[in-house]
mmCIF file of C-alpha atoms in Angstrom:
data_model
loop_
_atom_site.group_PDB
_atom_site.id
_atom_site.type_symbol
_atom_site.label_atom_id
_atom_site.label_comp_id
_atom_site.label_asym_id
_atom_site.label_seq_id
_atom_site.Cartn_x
_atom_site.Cartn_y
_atom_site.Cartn_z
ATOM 1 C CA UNK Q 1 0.000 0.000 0.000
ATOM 2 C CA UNK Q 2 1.277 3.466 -0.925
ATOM 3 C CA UNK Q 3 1.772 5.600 2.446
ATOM 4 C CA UNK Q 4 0.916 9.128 2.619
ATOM 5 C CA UNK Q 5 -0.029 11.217 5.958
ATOM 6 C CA UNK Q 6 -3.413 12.057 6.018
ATOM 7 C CA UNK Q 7 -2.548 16.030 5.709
ATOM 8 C CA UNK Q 8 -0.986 15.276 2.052
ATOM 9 C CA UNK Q 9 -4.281 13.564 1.392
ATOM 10 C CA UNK Q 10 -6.310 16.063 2.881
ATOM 11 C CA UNK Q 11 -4.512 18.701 1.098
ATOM 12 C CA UNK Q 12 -5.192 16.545 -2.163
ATOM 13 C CA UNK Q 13 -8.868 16.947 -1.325
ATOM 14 C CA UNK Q 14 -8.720 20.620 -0.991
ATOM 15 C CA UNK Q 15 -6.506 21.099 -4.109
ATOM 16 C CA UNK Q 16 -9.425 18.938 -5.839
ATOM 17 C CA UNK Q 17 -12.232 20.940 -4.633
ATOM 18 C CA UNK Q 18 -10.338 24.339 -5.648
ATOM 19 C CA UNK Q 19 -10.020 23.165 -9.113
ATOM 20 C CA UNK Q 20 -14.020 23.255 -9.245
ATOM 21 C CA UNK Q 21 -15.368 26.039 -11.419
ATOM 22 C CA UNK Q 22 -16.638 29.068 -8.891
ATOM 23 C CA UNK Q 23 -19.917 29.276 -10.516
ATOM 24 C CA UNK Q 24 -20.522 25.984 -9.612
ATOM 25 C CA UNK Q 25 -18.813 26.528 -6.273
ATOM 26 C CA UNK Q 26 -21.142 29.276 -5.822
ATOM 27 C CA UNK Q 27 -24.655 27.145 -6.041
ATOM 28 C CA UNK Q 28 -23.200 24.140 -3.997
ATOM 29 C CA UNK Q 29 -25.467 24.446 -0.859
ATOM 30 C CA UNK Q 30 -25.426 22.945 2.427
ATOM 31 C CA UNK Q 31 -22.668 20.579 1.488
ATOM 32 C CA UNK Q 32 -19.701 19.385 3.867
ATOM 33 C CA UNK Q 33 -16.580 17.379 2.652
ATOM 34 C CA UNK Q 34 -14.780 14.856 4.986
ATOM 35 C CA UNK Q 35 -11.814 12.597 4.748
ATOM 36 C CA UNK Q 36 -12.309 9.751 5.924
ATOM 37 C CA UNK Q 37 -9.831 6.678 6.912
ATOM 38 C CA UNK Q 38 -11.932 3.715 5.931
ATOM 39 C CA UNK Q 39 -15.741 3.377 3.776
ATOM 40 C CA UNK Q 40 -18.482 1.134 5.285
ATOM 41 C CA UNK Q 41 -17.505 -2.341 5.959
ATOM 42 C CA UNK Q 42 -20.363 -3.544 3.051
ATOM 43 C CA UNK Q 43 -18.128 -1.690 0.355
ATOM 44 C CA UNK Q 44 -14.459 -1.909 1.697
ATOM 45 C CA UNK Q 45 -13.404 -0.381 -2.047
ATOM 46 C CA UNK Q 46 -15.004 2.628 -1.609
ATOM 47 C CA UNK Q 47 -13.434 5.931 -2.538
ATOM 48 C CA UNK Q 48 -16.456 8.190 -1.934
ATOM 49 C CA UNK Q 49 -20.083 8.514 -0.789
ATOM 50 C CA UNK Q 50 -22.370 11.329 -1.445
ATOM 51 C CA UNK Q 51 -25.109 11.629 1.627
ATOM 52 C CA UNK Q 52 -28.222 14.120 1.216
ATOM 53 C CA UNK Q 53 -30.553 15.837 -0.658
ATOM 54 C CA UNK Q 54 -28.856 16.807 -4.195
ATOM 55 C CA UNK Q 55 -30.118 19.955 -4.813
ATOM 56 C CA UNK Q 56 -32.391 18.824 -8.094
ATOM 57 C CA UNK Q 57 -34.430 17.486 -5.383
ATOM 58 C CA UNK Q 58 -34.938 19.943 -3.215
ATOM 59 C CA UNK Q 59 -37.832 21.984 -2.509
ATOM 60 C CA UNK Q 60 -39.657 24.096 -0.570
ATOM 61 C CA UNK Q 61 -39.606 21.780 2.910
ATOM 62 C CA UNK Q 62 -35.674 21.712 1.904
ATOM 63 C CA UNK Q 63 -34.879 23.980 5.393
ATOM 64 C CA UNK Q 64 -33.357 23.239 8.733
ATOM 65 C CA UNK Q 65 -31.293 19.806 7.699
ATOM 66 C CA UNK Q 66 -28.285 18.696 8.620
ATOM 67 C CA UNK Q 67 -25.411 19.536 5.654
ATOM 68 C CA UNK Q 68 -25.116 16.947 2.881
ATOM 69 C CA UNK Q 69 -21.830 14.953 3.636
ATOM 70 C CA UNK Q 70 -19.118 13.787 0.891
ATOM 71 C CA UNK Q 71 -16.970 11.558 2.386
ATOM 72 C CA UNK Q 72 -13.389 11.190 0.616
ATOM 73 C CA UNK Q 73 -11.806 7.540 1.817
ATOM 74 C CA UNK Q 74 -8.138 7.445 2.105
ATOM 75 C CA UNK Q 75 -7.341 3.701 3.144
ATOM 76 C CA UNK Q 76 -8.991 2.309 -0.585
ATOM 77 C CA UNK Q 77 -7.080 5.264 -2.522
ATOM 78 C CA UNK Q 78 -4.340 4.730 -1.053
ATOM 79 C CA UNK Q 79 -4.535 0.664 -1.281
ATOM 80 C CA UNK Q 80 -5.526 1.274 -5.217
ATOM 81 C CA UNK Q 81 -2.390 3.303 -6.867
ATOM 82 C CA UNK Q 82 0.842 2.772 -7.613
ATOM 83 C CA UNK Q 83 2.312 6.336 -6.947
ATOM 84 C CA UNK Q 84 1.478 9.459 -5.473
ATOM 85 C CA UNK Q 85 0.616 10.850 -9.259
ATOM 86 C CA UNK Q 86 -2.324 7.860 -9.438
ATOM 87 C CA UNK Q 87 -3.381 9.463 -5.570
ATOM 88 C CA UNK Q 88 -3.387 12.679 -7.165
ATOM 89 C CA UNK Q 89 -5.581 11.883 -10.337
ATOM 90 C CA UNK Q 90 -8.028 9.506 -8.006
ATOM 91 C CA UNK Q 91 -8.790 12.183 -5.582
ATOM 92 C CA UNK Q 92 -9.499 14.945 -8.250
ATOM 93 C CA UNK Q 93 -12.010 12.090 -10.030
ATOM 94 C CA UNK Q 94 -13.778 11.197 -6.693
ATOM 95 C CA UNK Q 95 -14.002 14.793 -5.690
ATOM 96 C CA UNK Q 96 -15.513 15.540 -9.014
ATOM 97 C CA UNK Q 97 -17.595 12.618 -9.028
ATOM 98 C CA UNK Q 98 -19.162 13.257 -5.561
ATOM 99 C CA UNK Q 99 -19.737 16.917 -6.197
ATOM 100 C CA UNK Q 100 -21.726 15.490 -9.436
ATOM 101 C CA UNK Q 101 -23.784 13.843 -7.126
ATOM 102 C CA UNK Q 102 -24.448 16.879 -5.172
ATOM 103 C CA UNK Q 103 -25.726 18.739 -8.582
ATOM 104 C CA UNK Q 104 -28.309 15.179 -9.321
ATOM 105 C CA UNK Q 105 -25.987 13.608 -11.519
ATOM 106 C CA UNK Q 106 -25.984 9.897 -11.465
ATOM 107 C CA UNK Q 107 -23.717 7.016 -11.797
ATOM 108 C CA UNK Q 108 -24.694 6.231 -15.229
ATOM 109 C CA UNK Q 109 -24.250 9.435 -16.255
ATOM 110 C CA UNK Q 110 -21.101 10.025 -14.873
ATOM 111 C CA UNK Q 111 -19.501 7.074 -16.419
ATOM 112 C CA UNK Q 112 -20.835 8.551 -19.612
ATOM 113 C CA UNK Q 113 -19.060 11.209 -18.739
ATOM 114 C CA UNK Q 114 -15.757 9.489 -17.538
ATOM 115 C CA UNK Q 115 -15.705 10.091 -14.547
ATOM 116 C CA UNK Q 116 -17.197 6.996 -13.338
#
């Protein structure tokens, strides 16, 4: 398994979420981002999870809830590439990816996309 502290990753994270366009920054709502050491148990391969509302859903009772969560995993990243450039490239894609699922964008589509 590559090793890497978690404030390298964690800056990795931040780098990833700075490289999103501001006016998309600018509509994400009520959305926190977490690193995380491990996923679930169910789904030990896990690089991210998006938890909440994404905001195509929301509506008028959207008020007063808890902030969506994105959840970043390190342990799987970490366990999956070769070098620190593959840790890199992974974070930016799961970043991007979870974010997508913020804005109602679904798996499908995002493997469309490539950046499944």
């Amino acid at each position: 398994m590559l090793e890497m502290t978690r404030e390298a990753f964690e800056e990795l994270v931040s780098d990833a979420l700075d490289t999103i366009p501001p006016e998309l920054t600018r509509i994400m709502d009520n959305v926190a981002v977490f690193v995380e050491d491990e996923p679930p148990a169910d789904d030990p391969e896990l690089l991210g999870l998006y938890e909440g509302t994404p905001l195509t859903e929301r509506g008028e009772w959207y008020a007063g809830v808890l902030p969506d969560r994105i959840s970043i995993y390190m342990g799987p990243t970490l366990r999956m590439c070769e070098d620190a450039d593959d840790v890199v490239h992974e974070v930016a894609v799961t970043v991007v990816h979870e974010i997508a699922h913020h804005f109602g964008i679904d798996d499908e589509r995002l493997h469309e996309l490539g950046w499944g």
